Structure formats: C-alpha cells, structure tokens
C-alpha cells in the first residue's frame, strides 16, 4: 500500500494514528518511545498522527494528515461516543489494511462507558450549563462493536514495549507476541509475594490481563484491573475471594466498574456479586490478620 502518488518512491509501509473519545494517554505512550520511535521512522512512514508534528525524515517532508489513506497499519485510540465517530471509524476501516485498537477506551469503551449504566441525560445536565448543545450517544462503545479489528492492545495506558511489539509484528507480517496470561504470572516472575495470600489485600490480579509488569502488587497495592479482563476470567471464584477479603456487594461492583467497565467479560459481575451476598455458602468469617 502506498499513501499518495507523491510518495510512490517511498517504499516504507504507512502508519496512521487516530483519536476518538479518550485522554490521549495511549498516543503519548507511542511518543514516549523516543529513541525507539526514531528508529521506527526508518522502517515506516507516519502519514497521519495529529498528536505528533507532521514533519519527518531527512528531507523534512510533511506527512499528509488528511486522513484519506490508504494505510498499511492504523492504530486507533478512544471509544465511539458520537454519531460522527460511528461514521468515521467506518472510513478508517476502509482505508486501513490492518486496524489495531490501543487502550481501554478503544478495546472496552473506557471510563466514559460508565454512562452505559445510567441515564446519559442526567450526566449531561449535571456537567454542562447548556446540555442541549451536546450531541452524544447513549453508550460509549469499543471500536470492535462497529468494525472488524485485527488486534486489541489492552491497558490504561498501554505498555510501550507491547506497543512496539505490535507495530514490529505487523511490519514483519507475523502475529504479535503479546501474552494472554494474568497479572499473577507477572508477580511470580518478579518474585512478588501474593498480597492477597499474605495480607488479605483485595486484588484483581487473577482476572486481569498481563502487561503492566505487576507494578501495584510490587508496592503492596492490589491490582485494580487497568489492563482489562484476562482470557476466560473466573469471576465466580474472584468475587468469592474479594468477599472473603472484606468487600461488600457494592464494593465489588465498584472495583470492576473502572477503566474497563463495559467489557463483555464483566457483564456477569452484578449478578454474581448479589448471588454471593445472599448465599450462605459464601458467608464466611473475614480473613484473620496475617503477619507481614
């Protein structure tokens, strides 16, 4: 794929980076790659990236930034929250050979998907002085709810090493080597004692996708799920564990309703949390205090 007749002599694959409803943190992760990004531009032409200066290369040529494409690889950050976004993602899919979503907003609707559990009109009235001027959809949805997606890179924000692996993999024509295991594996690899077993600290590590390096448990804090659900999470066992560690039904629902609130994998959480509340088999004594 070439992006324009004027760049026919440029044989590098073309890359585009797109923003939908988001905080821009995942795009900044790409910019934070710094030296790696400079090396990457020798292999790929960045043709559309509004967060980045449109000047690149030794000849100081300008990327087109018109969004027309076509592009070999598109990275999409953010969720679909307006009718215009729903149309725009269709165009991006048409002009992209590969489309990769990056971050919790693009893969699960993001923190803004909390609107999905309430009346969006009430939110508009509370936030905006003139809500009648705001045009928005009832729900915040992942990109995959609207178009086929070739790969989803999770995280809030994403991990720079994983991002570079995904880009490199598509440039090389292979599948990205992103692990599908849970944060618990990362704790074991870095030699971190399980904070739930040792101290009874509530932790979503067993049902959360790896990628962060298990930073929070390494500093004595329970994982709060910023990388989204792992493959086939055992929510029933996880919720029973959270209850044993002192969390109420409302606590459990709250801890799952953060960055990846609208993940389909989390849909059973309210029912399972309520079931555990009423079931005598899960009414156990709180965990005793453990020595440090």
PDB file of C-alpha atoms in Angstrom:
ATOM      1  CA  UNK A   1       0.000   0.000   0.000  1.00  0.00           C
ATOM      2  CA  UNK A   2       1.213   3.471  -0.805  1.00  0.00           C
ATOM      3  CA  UNK A   3      -0.428   6.530   0.635  1.00  0.00           C
ATOM      4  CA  UNK A   4      -0.222   9.012  -2.252  1.00  0.00           C
ATOM      5  CA  UNK A   5       1.172   9.305  -5.797  1.00  0.00           C
ATOM      6  CA  UNK A   6       3.599  11.871  -4.464  1.00  0.00           C
ATOM      7  CA  UNK A   7       5.139   9.282  -2.179  1.00  0.00           C
ATOM      8  CA  UNK A   8       5.357   6.489  -4.784  1.00  0.00           C
ATOM      9  CA  UNK A   9       9.133   6.428  -4.456  1.00  0.00           C
ATOM     10  CA  UNK A  10       8.833   5.894  -0.695  1.00  0.00           C
ATOM     11  CA  UNK A  11       8.565   2.139  -0.210  1.00  0.00           C
ATOM     12  CA  UNK A  12       8.062   2.246   3.559  1.00  0.00           C
ATOM     13  CA  UNK A  13       4.753   0.912   4.929  1.00  0.00           C
ATOM     14  CA  UNK A  14       2.384   3.663   6.029  1.00  0.00           C
ATOM     15  CA  UNK A  15       1.142   4.191   9.580  1.00  0.00           C
ATOM     16  CA  UNK A  16      -1.802   6.237  10.830  1.00  0.00           C
ATOM     17  CA  UNK A  17      -2.759   7.016  14.429  1.00  0.00           C
ATOM     18  CA  UNK A  18      -6.341   8.052  15.183  1.00  0.00           C
ATOM     19  CA  UNK A  19      -8.079   9.557  18.210  1.00  0.00           C
ATOM     20  CA  UNK A  20     -11.660   9.025  19.353  1.00  0.00           C
ATOM     21  CA  UNK A  21     -13.079   9.717  22.858  1.00  0.00           C
ATOM     22  CA  UNK A  22     -10.050   9.363  25.138  1.00  0.00           C
ATOM     23  CA  UNK A  23      -7.454  11.213  27.187  1.00  0.00           C
ATOM     24  CA  UNK A  24      -4.635  10.812  24.582  1.00  0.00           C
ATOM     25  CA  UNK A  25      -2.545   8.773  27.062  1.00  0.00           C
ATOM     26  CA  UNK A  26      -2.048   5.841  24.697  1.00  0.00           C
ATOM     27  CA  UNK A  27      -0.925   8.119  21.868  1.00  0.00           C
ATOM     28  CA  UNK A  28       1.543   9.707  24.285  1.00  0.00           C
ATOM     29  CA  UNK A  29       2.871   6.221  25.049  1.00  0.00           C
ATOM     30  CA  UNK A  30       3.945   5.997  21.414  1.00  0.00           C
ATOM     31  CA  UNK A  31       5.594   9.422  21.591  1.00  0.00           C
ATOM     32  CA  UNK A  32       7.324   8.407  24.824  1.00  0.00           C
ATOM     33  CA  UNK A  33       9.120   5.633  22.943  1.00  0.00           C
ATOM     34  CA  UNK A  34      11.600   8.367  21.904  1.00  0.00           C
ATOM     35  CA  UNK A  35      14.711   6.566  20.587  1.00  0.00           C
ATOM     36  CA  UNK A  36      12.667   3.558  19.503  1.00  0.00           C
ATOM     37  CA  UNK A  37      10.277   5.874  17.647  1.00  0.00           C
ATOM     38  CA  UNK A  38      13.171   7.471  15.774  1.00  0.00           C
ATOM     39  CA  UNK A  39      14.370   4.047  14.689  1.00  0.00           C
ATOM     40  CA  UNK A  40      10.808   3.114  13.730  1.00  0.00           C
ATOM     41  CA  UNK A  41      10.506   6.019  11.299  1.00  0.00           C
ATOM     42  CA  UNK A  42      13.311   4.457   9.256  1.00  0.00           C
ATOM     43  CA  UNK A  43      11.013   1.495   8.659  1.00  0.00           C
ATOM     44  CA  UNK A  44       7.574   3.112   8.445  1.00  0.00           C
ATOM     45  CA  UNK A  45       6.186   6.390   7.138  1.00  0.00           C
ATOM     46  CA  UNK A  46       3.868   8.073   9.648  1.00  0.00           C
ATOM     47  CA  UNK A  47       1.234   9.549   7.364  1.00  0.00           C
ATOM     48  CA  UNK A  48      -1.416  10.590   9.866  1.00  0.00           C
ATOM     49  CA  UNK A  49      -0.778  11.380  13.553  1.00  0.00           C
ATOM     50  CA  UNK A  50      -2.275  14.666  14.749  1.00  0.00           C
ATOM     51  CA  UNK A  51      -0.669  14.334  18.196  1.00  0.00           C
ATOM     52  CA  UNK A  52       2.753  14.362  16.539  1.00  0.00           C
ATOM     53  CA  UNK A  53       4.423  17.068  14.474  1.00  0.00           C
ATOM     54  CA  UNK A  54       3.717  16.470  10.775  1.00  0.00           C
ATOM     55  CA  UNK A  55       7.377  16.871   9.808  1.00  0.00           C
ATOM     56  CA  UNK A  56       9.553  13.802   9.467  1.00  0.00           C
ATOM     57  CA  UNK A  57      12.561  12.407   7.630  1.00  0.00           C
ATOM     58  CA  UNK A  58      15.903  13.763   6.491  1.00  0.00           C
ATOM     59  CA  UNK A  59      14.276  15.877   3.774  1.00  0.00           C
ATOM     60  CA  UNK A  60      11.816  17.368   6.294  1.00  0.00           C
ATOM     61  CA  UNK A  61       8.886  16.184   4.170  1.00  0.00           C
ATOM     62  CA  UNK A  62       5.427  16.627   5.602  1.00  0.00           C
ATOM     63  CA  UNK A  63       3.018  13.829   6.346  1.00  0.00           C
ATOM     64  CA  UNK A  64      -0.305  14.474   4.593  1.00  0.00           C
ATOM     65  CA  UNK A  65      -2.578  14.325   7.660  1.00  0.00           C
ATOM     66  CA  UNK A  66      -5.728  14.424   5.537  1.00  0.00           C
ATOM     67  CA  UNK A  67      -6.935  11.026   6.706  1.00  0.00           C
ATOM     68  CA  UNK A  68      -7.698   9.748   3.205  1.00  0.00           C
ATOM     69  CA  UNK A  69      -5.261   6.844   3.197  1.00  0.00           C
ATOM     70  CA  UNK A  70      -4.785   4.127   2.301  1.00  0.00           C
ATOM     71  CA  UNK A  71      -2.650   2.972   5.226  1.00  0.00           C
ATOM     72  CA  UNK A  72      -0.885  -0.296   5.927  1.00  0.00           C
ATOM     73  CA  UNK A  73      -1.487  -0.041   9.681  1.00  0.00           C
ATOM     74  CA  UNK A  74      -3.882   2.117  11.682  1.00  0.00           C
ATOM     75  CA  UNK A  75      -3.666   2.475  15.464  1.00  0.00           C
ATOM     76  CA  UNK A  76      -6.941   3.665  16.992  1.00  0.00           C
ATOM     77  CA  UNK A  77      -7.230   5.175  20.475  1.00  0.00           C
ATOM     78  CA  UNK A  78     -10.564   6.013  22.108  1.00  0.00           C
ATOM     79  CA  UNK A  79     -14.174   4.860  22.147  1.00  0.00           C
ATOM     80  CA  UNK A  80     -17.110   5.670  19.882  1.00  0.00           C
ATOM     81  CA  UNK A  81     -19.383   8.164  21.671  1.00  0.00           C
ATOM     82  CA  UNK A  82     -20.956  10.236  18.882  1.00  0.00           C
ATOM     83  CA  UNK A  83     -22.773   9.535  15.612  1.00  0.00           C
ATOM     84  CA  UNK A  84     -19.921  11.236  13.745  1.00  0.00           C
ATOM     85  CA  UNK A  85     -17.404   8.870  15.352  1.00  0.00           C
ATOM     86  CA  UNK A  86     -19.513   5.889  14.293  1.00  0.00           C
ATOM     87  CA  UNK A  87     -19.249   7.077  10.681  1.00  0.00           C
ATOM     88  CA  UNK A  88     -15.567   7.998  10.914  1.00  0.00           C
ATOM     89  CA  UNK A  89     -14.484   4.570  12.127  1.00  0.00           C
ATOM     90  CA  UNK A  90     -16.136   3.019   9.067  1.00  0.00           C
ATOM     91  CA  UNK A  91     -13.946   5.220   6.846  1.00  0.00           C
ATOM     92  CA  UNK A  92     -10.815   4.344   8.814  1.00  0.00           C
ATOM     93  CA  UNK A  93     -11.544   0.647   8.456  1.00  0.00           C
ATOM     94  CA  UNK A  94     -11.971   1.016   4.686  1.00  0.00           C
ATOM     95  CA  UNK A  95      -8.621   2.792   4.222  1.00  0.00           C
ATOM     96  CA  UNK A  96      -6.607   0.544   6.588  1.00  0.00           C
ATOM     97  CA  UNK A  97      -5.064  -2.785   5.703  1.00  0.00           C
ATOM     98  CA  UNK A  98      -4.689  -3.607   9.415  1.00  0.00           C
ATOM     99  CA  UNK A  99      -6.544  -1.894  12.256  1.00  0.00           C
ATOM    100  CA  UNK A 100      -5.276  -2.218  15.828  1.00  0.00           C
ATOM    101  CA  UNK A 101      -7.105  -0.717  18.792  1.00  0.00           C
ATOM    102  CA  UNK A 102      -4.935   0.565  21.643  1.00  0.00           C
ATOM    103  CA  UNK A 103      -6.007   1.138  25.233  1.00  0.00           C
ATOM    104  CA  UNK A 104      -9.039   0.550  27.438  1.00  0.00           C
ATOM    105  CA  UNK A 105     -11.188   3.160  25.686  1.00  0.00           C
ATOM    106  CA  UNK A 106     -10.769   1.583  22.261  1.00  0.00           C
ATOM    107  CA  UNK A 107     -10.967  -2.028  23.468  1.00  0.00           C
ATOM    108  CA  UNK A 108     -13.699  -1.717  26.132  1.00  0.00           C
ATOM    109  CA  UNK A 109     -15.349   1.709  25.984  1.00  0.00           C
ATOM    110  CA  UNK A 110     -13.134   3.261  28.657  1.00  0.00           C
ATOM    111  CA  UNK A 111     -14.031   5.091  31.838  1.00  0.00           C
ATOM    112  CA  UNK A 112     -16.621   7.032  29.840  1.00  0.00           C
ATOM    113  CA  UNK A 113     -18.569   3.769  29.448  1.00  0.00           C
ATOM    114  CA  UNK A 114     -19.847   4.318  32.991  1.00  0.00           C
ATOM    115  CA  UNK A 115     -22.603   6.241  31.171  1.00  0.00           C
ATOM    116  CA  UNK A 116     -23.809   2.845  29.928  1.00  0.00           C
ATOM    117  CA  UNK A 117     -25.098   2.030  33.419  1.00  0.00           C
ATOM    118  CA  UNK A 118     -27.094   5.247  33.940  1.00  0.00           C
ATOM    119  CA  UNK A 119     -29.081   7.947  32.161  1.00  0.00           C
ATOM    120  CA  UNK A 120     -26.745   9.923  29.927  1.00  0.00           C
ATOM    121  CA  UNK A 121     -29.195  12.832  30.002  1.00  0.00           C
ATOM    122  CA  UNK A 122     -28.696  13.201  33.748  1.00  0.00           C
ATOM    123  CA  UNK A 123     -24.923  13.298  33.259  1.00  0.00           C
ATOM    124  CA  UNK A 124     -25.232  15.994  30.591  1.00  0.00           C
ATOM    125  CA  UNK A 125     -27.445  18.112  32.823  1.00  0.00           C
ATOM    126  CA  UNK A 126     -25.012  17.810  35.722  1.00  0.00           C
ATOM    127  CA  UNK A 127     -21.875  18.607  33.733  1.00  0.00           C
ATOM    128  CA  UNK A 128     -22.858  21.144  31.061  1.00  0.00           C
ATOM    129  CA  UNK A 129     -24.551  24.511  31.503  1.00  0.00           C
ATOM    130  CA  UNK A 130     -26.263  24.125  28.117  1.00  0.00           C
ATOM    131  CA  UNK A 131     -26.662  20.356  27.577  1.00  0.00           C
ATOM    132  CA  UNK A 132     -28.925  20.962  24.564  1.00  0.00           C
ATOM    133  CA  UNK A 133     -25.794  21.840  22.583  1.00  0.00           C
ATOM    134  CA  UNK A 134     -24.162  18.471  23.299  1.00  0.00           C
ATOM    135  CA  UNK A 135     -24.705  15.679  20.789  1.00  0.00           C
ATOM    136  CA  UNK A 136     -23.707  12.279  22.101  1.00  0.00           C
ATOM    137  CA  UNK A 137     -24.730   8.639  22.013  1.00  0.00           C
ATOM    138  CA  UNK A 138     -26.381   6.848  24.910  1.00  0.00           C
ATOM    139  CA  UNK A 139     -23.446   4.437  25.220  1.00  0.00           C
ATOM    140  CA  UNK A 140     -19.670   4.543  24.894  1.00  0.00           C
ATOM    141  CA  UNK A 141     -18.595   1.505  22.882  1.00  0.00           C
ATOM    142  CA  UNK A 142     -15.402  -0.226  21.842  1.00  0.00           C
ATOM    143  CA  UNK A 143     -14.179   0.089  18.256  1.00  0.00           C
ATOM    144  CA  UNK A 144     -14.814  -3.641  17.703  1.00  0.00           C
ATOM    145  CA  UNK A 145     -18.551  -3.022  18.227  1.00  0.00           C
ATOM    146  CA  UNK A 146     -18.549  -1.113  14.925  1.00  0.00           C
ATOM    147  CA  UNK A 147     -15.878  -2.580  12.629  1.00  0.00           C
ATOM    148  CA  UNK A 148     -13.658  -5.681  12.419  1.00  0.00           C
ATOM    149  CA  UNK A 149     -10.456  -5.232  14.424  1.00  0.00           C
ATOM    150  CA  UNK A 150      -7.238  -7.130  13.677  1.00  0.00           C
ATOM    151  CA  UNK A 151      -5.759  -6.877  17.180  1.00  0.00           C
ATOM    152  CA  UNK A 152      -6.661  -5.330  20.541  1.00  0.00           C
ATOM    153  CA  UNK A 153      -3.865  -3.989  22.758  1.00  0.00           C
ATOM    154  CA  UNK A 154      -5.146  -3.502  26.289  1.00  0.00           C
ATOM    155  CA  UNK A 155      -4.105  -1.137  29.066  1.00  0.00           C
ATOM    156  CA  UNK A 156      -4.819   2.266  30.597  1.00  0.00           C
ATOM    157  CA  UNK A 157      -2.450   3.383  29.305  1.00  0.00           C
ATOM    158  CA  UNK A 158      -0.880   0.708  27.105  1.00  0.00           C
ATOM    159  CA  UNK A 159       2.638  -0.580  27.718  1.00  0.00           C
ATOM    160  CA  UNK A 160       5.267   0.862  25.386  1.00  0.00           C
ATOM    161  CA  UNK A 161       7.071  -2.460  24.984  1.00  0.00           C
ATOM    162  CA  UNK A 162       3.861  -4.169  23.931  1.00  0.00           C
ATOM    163  CA  UNK A 163       3.039  -1.331  21.537  1.00  0.00           C
ATOM    164  CA  UNK A 164       6.416  -1.616  19.820  1.00  0.00           C
ATOM    165  CA  UNK A 165       5.973  -5.380  19.603  1.00  0.00           C
ATOM    166  CA  UNK A 166       2.586  -4.961  17.885  1.00  0.00           C
ATOM    167  CA  UNK A 167       3.902  -2.433  15.365  1.00  0.00           C
ATOM    168  CA  UNK A 168       7.009  -4.509  14.656  1.00  0.00           C
ATOM    169  CA  UNK A 169       4.935  -7.674  14.248  1.00  0.00           C
ATOM    170  CA  UNK A 170       2.676  -6.147  11.610  1.00  0.00           C
ATOM    171  CA  UNK A 171       5.648  -4.678   9.765  1.00  0.00           C
ATOM    172  CA  UNK A 172       7.207  -8.150   9.733  1.00  0.00           C
ATOM    173  CA  UNK A 173       3.980  -9.877   8.737  1.00  0.00           C
ATOM    174  CA  UNK A 174       3.650 -12.004  11.866  1.00  0.00           C
ATOM    175  CA  UNK A 175       1.299 -12.323  14.814  1.00  0.00           C
ATOM    176  CA  UNK A 176       2.120 -10.040  17.794  1.00  0.00           C
ATOM    177  CA  UNK A 177       3.724 -11.899  20.694  1.00  0.00           C
ATOM    178  CA  UNK A 178       1.517 -10.466  23.427  1.00  0.00           C
ATOM    179  CA  UNK A 179       0.896 -12.846  26.388  1.00  0.00           C
ATOM    180  CA  UNK A 180      -2.655 -13.754  27.343  1.00  0.00           C
ATOM    181  CA  UNK A 181      -1.998 -14.732  30.948  1.00  0.00           C
ATOM    182  CA  UNK A 182      -2.920 -12.867  34.124  1.00  0.00           C
ATOM    183  CA  UNK A 183      -1.077 -10.374  36.330  1.00  0.00           C
ATOM    184  CA  UNK A 184      -0.438 -13.214  38.806  1.00  0.00           C
ATOM    185  CA  UNK A 185       2.144 -14.643  36.383  1.00  0.00           C
ATOM    186  CA  UNK A 186       3.976 -11.323  36.378  1.00  0.00           C
ATOM    187  CA  UNK A 187       4.016 -11.237  40.186  1.00  0.00           C
ATOM    188  CA  UNK A 188       5.638 -14.659  40.267  1.00  0.00           C
ATOM    189  CA  UNK A 189       8.192 -13.708  37.635  1.00  0.00           C
ATOM    190  CA  UNK A 190       9.362 -10.674  39.577  1.00  0.00           C
ATOM    191  CA  UNK A 191       9.315 -12.557  42.899  1.00  0.00           C
ATOM    192  CA  UNK A 192       6.481 -10.561  44.464  1.00  0.00           C
ATOM    193  CA  UNK A 193       4.728 -12.236  47.371  1.00  0.00           C
ATOM    194  CA  UNK A 194       0.979 -12.559  46.771  1.00  0.00           C
ATOM    195  CA  UNK A 195      -0.531  -9.703  48.749  1.00  0.00           C
ATOM    196  CA  UNK A 196      -3.890 -11.461  48.950  1.00  0.00           C
ATOM    197  CA  UNK A 197      -2.455 -14.636  50.444  1.00  0.00           C
ATOM    198  CA  UNK A 198      -0.017 -12.813  52.726  1.00  0.00           C
ATOM    199  CA  UNK A 199      -2.150  -9.887  53.870  1.00  0.00           C
ATOM    200  CA  UNK A 200      -5.718 -10.374  52.646  1.00  0.00           C
ATOM    201  CA  UNK A 201      -5.460  -7.365  50.342  1.00  0.00           C
ATOM    202  CA  UNK A 202      -8.200  -7.362  47.658  1.00  0.00           C
ATOM    203  CA  UNK A 203      -6.553  -7.760  44.251  1.00  0.00           C
ATOM    204  CA  UNK A 204      -7.909  -8.242  40.711  1.00  0.00           C
ATOM    205  CA  UNK A 205      -4.652  -9.795  39.505  1.00  0.00           C
ATOM    206  CA  UNK A 206      -6.115 -13.284  38.886  1.00  0.00           C
ATOM    207  CA  UNK A 207      -8.661 -11.958  36.354  1.00  0.00           C
ATOM    208  CA  UNK A 208      -6.640  -9.083  34.831  1.00  0.00           C
ATOM    209  CA  UNK A 209      -4.674  -9.250  31.593  1.00  0.00           C
ATOM    210  CA  UNK A 210      -0.890  -9.059  31.967  1.00  0.00           C
ATOM    211  CA  UNK A 211       1.127  -6.174  30.552  1.00  0.00           C
ATOM    212  CA  UNK A 212       1.788  -3.702  33.358  1.00  0.00           C
ATOM    213  CA  UNK A 213       4.603  -5.686  34.966  1.00  0.00           C
ATOM    214  CA  UNK A 214       2.545  -6.154  38.158  1.00  0.00           C
ATOM    215  CA  UNK A 215       3.552  -2.722  39.400  1.00  0.00           C
ATOM    216  CA  UNK A 216       0.827  -2.252  42.026  1.00  0.00           C
ATOM    217  CA  UNK A 217       1.258  -5.586  43.861  1.00  0.00           C
ATOM    218  CA  UNK A 218       5.026  -4.980  43.922  1.00  0.00           C
ATOM    219  CA  UNK A 219       4.320  -1.893  46.051  1.00  0.00           C
ATOM    220  CA  UNK A 220       1.748  -3.509  48.319  1.00  0.00           C
ATOM    221  CA  UNK A 221      -1.374  -2.382  46.476  1.00  0.00           C
ATOM    222  CA  UNK A 222      -3.959  -4.696  44.955  1.00  0.00           C
ATOM    223  CA  UNK A 223      -4.284  -4.766  41.172  1.00  0.00           C
ATOM    224  CA  UNK A 224      -7.258  -2.665  40.105  1.00  0.00           C
ATOM    225  CA  UNK A 225      -7.632  -4.049  36.597  1.00  0.00           C
ATOM    226  CA  UNK A 226      -6.341  -1.322  34.287  1.00  0.00           C
ATOM    227  CA  UNK A 227      -5.341  -3.891  31.617  1.00  0.00           C
ATOM    228  CA  UNK A 228      -8.822  -5.355  31.423  1.00  0.00           C
ATOM    229  CA  UNK A 229     -10.045  -8.935  31.712  1.00  0.00           C
ATOM    230  CA  UNK A 230      -7.773 -11.839  31.009  1.00  0.00           C
ATOM    231  CA  UNK A 231      -8.893 -14.689  28.764  1.00  0.00           C
ATOM    232  CA  UNK A 232     -11.891 -16.500  30.309  1.00  0.00           C
ATOM    233  CA  UNK A 233     -11.687 -14.881  33.781  1.00  0.00           C
ATOM    234  CA  UNK A 234     -13.062 -16.980  36.649  1.00  0.00           C
ATOM    235  CA  UNK A 235     -15.313 -14.264  38.057  1.00  0.00           C
ATOM    236  CA  UNK A 236     -17.209 -16.511  40.450  1.00  0.00           C
ATOM    237  CA  UNK A 237     -14.044 -17.508  42.306  1.00  0.00           C
ATOM    238  CA  UNK A 238     -12.661 -13.965  42.112  1.00  0.00           C
ATOM    239  CA  UNK A 239     -15.793 -12.458  43.638  1.00  0.00           C
ATOM    240  CA  UNK A 240     -15.858 -15.056  46.393  1.00  0.00           C
ATOM    241  CA  UNK A 241     -12.222 -14.157  47.181  1.00  0.00           C
ATOM    242  CA  UNK A 242     -12.969 -10.429  47.235  1.00  0.00           C
ATOM    243  CA  UNK A 243     -15.831 -11.053  49.663  1.00  0.00           C
ATOM    244  CA  UNK A 244     -13.564 -13.065  51.954  1.00  0.00           C
ATOM    245  CA  UNK A 245     -11.192 -10.114  51.899  1.00  0.00           C
ATOM    246  CA  UNK A 246     -13.920  -7.850  53.256  1.00  0.00           C
ATOM    247  CA  UNK A 247     -15.563  -6.336  50.180  1.00  0.00           C
ATOM    248  CA  UNK A 248     -19.335  -5.813  50.067  1.00  0.00           C
ATOM    249  CA  UNK A 249     -21.582  -6.259  47.041  1.00  0.00           C
ATOM    250  CA  UNK A 250     -21.335  -2.552  46.187  1.00  0.00           C
ATOM    251  CA  UNK A 251     -17.544  -2.620  46.693  1.00  0.00           C
ATOM    252  CA  UNK A 252     -17.244  -5.493  44.243  1.00  0.00           C
ATOM    253  CA  UNK A 253     -19.336  -3.795  41.574  1.00  0.00           C
ATOM    254  CA  UNK A 254     -17.380  -0.572  42.026  1.00  0.00           C
ATOM    255  CA  UNK A 255     -13.961  -2.204  41.657  1.00  0.00           C
ATOM    256  CA  UNK A 256     -14.976  -3.740  38.326  1.00  0.00           C
ATOM    257  CA  UNK A 257     -16.503  -0.506  37.039  1.00  0.00           C
ATOM    258  CA  UNK A 258     -13.398   1.470  36.278  1.00  0.00           C
ATOM    259  CA  UNK A 259     -11.323   1.635  33.088  1.00  0.00           C
ATOM    260  CA  UNK A 260     -12.879  -1.461  31.504  1.00  0.00           C
ATOM    261  CA  UNK A 261     -16.393  -1.214  32.945  1.00  0.00           C
ATOM    262  CA  UNK A 262     -18.160  -2.200  29.713  1.00  0.00           C
ATOM    263  CA  UNK A 263     -16.024  -5.262  28.946  1.00  0.00           C
ATOM    264  CA  UNK A 264     -18.390  -8.107  27.986  1.00  0.00           C
ATOM    265  CA  UNK A 265     -16.425 -10.402  30.292  1.00  0.00           C
ATOM    266  CA  UNK A 266     -17.533  -8.286  33.264  1.00  0.00           C
ATOM    267  CA  UNK A 267     -21.246  -8.403  32.435  1.00  0.00           C
ATOM    268  CA  UNK A 268     -21.969 -11.207  34.992  1.00  0.00           C
ATOM    269  CA  UNK A 269     -20.395  -9.258  37.888  1.00  0.00           C
ATOM    270  CA  UNK A 270     -23.585  -7.657  39.325  1.00  0.00           C
ATOM    271  CA  UNK A 271     -25.463 -10.961  39.351  1.00  0.00           C
ATOM    272  CA  UNK A 272     -22.539 -12.888  40.823  1.00  0.00           C
ATOM    273  CA  UNK A 273     -21.920 -10.221  43.477  1.00  0.00           C
ATOM    274  CA  UNK A 274     -25.570 -10.300  44.521  1.00  0.00           C
ATOM    275  CA  UNK A 275     -25.596 -14.097  44.467  1.00  0.00           C
ATOM    276  CA  UNK A 276     -22.602 -14.199  46.778  1.00  0.00           C
ATOM    277  CA  UNK A 277     -24.254 -11.723  49.122  1.00  0.00           C
ATOM    278  CA  UNK A 278     -27.288 -13.942  49.610  1.00  0.00           C
ATOM    279  CA  UNK A 279     -25.663 -17.354  49.516  1.00  0.00           C
ATOM    280  CA  UNK A 280     -24.918 -19.000  52.827  1.00  0.00           C
ATOM    281  CA  UNK A 281     -22.051 -20.952  51.324  1.00  0.00           C
ATOM    282  CA  UNK A 282     -20.068 -17.742  50.782  1.00  0.00           C
ATOM    283  CA  UNK A 283     -20.868 -16.177  54.147  1.00  0.00           C
ATOM    284  CA  UNK A 284     -17.522 -16.828  55.740  1.00  0.00           C
ATOM    285  CA  UNK A 285     -15.629 -15.119  58.516  1.00  0.00           C
ATOM    286  CA  UNK A 286     -13.236 -12.345  57.452  1.00  0.00           C
ATOM    287  CA  UNK A 287      -9.661 -13.388  56.914  1.00  0.00           C
ATOM    288  CA  UNK A 288      -7.545 -13.148  60.072  1.00  0.00           C
ATOM    289  CA  UNK A 289      -4.746 -10.627  60.138  1.00  0.00           C
ATOM    290  CA  UNK A 290      -1.516 -12.043  58.794  1.00  0.00           C
ATOM    291  CA  UNK A 291       1.972 -11.096  59.856  1.00  0.00           C
ATOM    292  CA  UNK A 292       3.929  -9.011  57.369  1.00  0.00           C
TER     293      UNK A 292
END
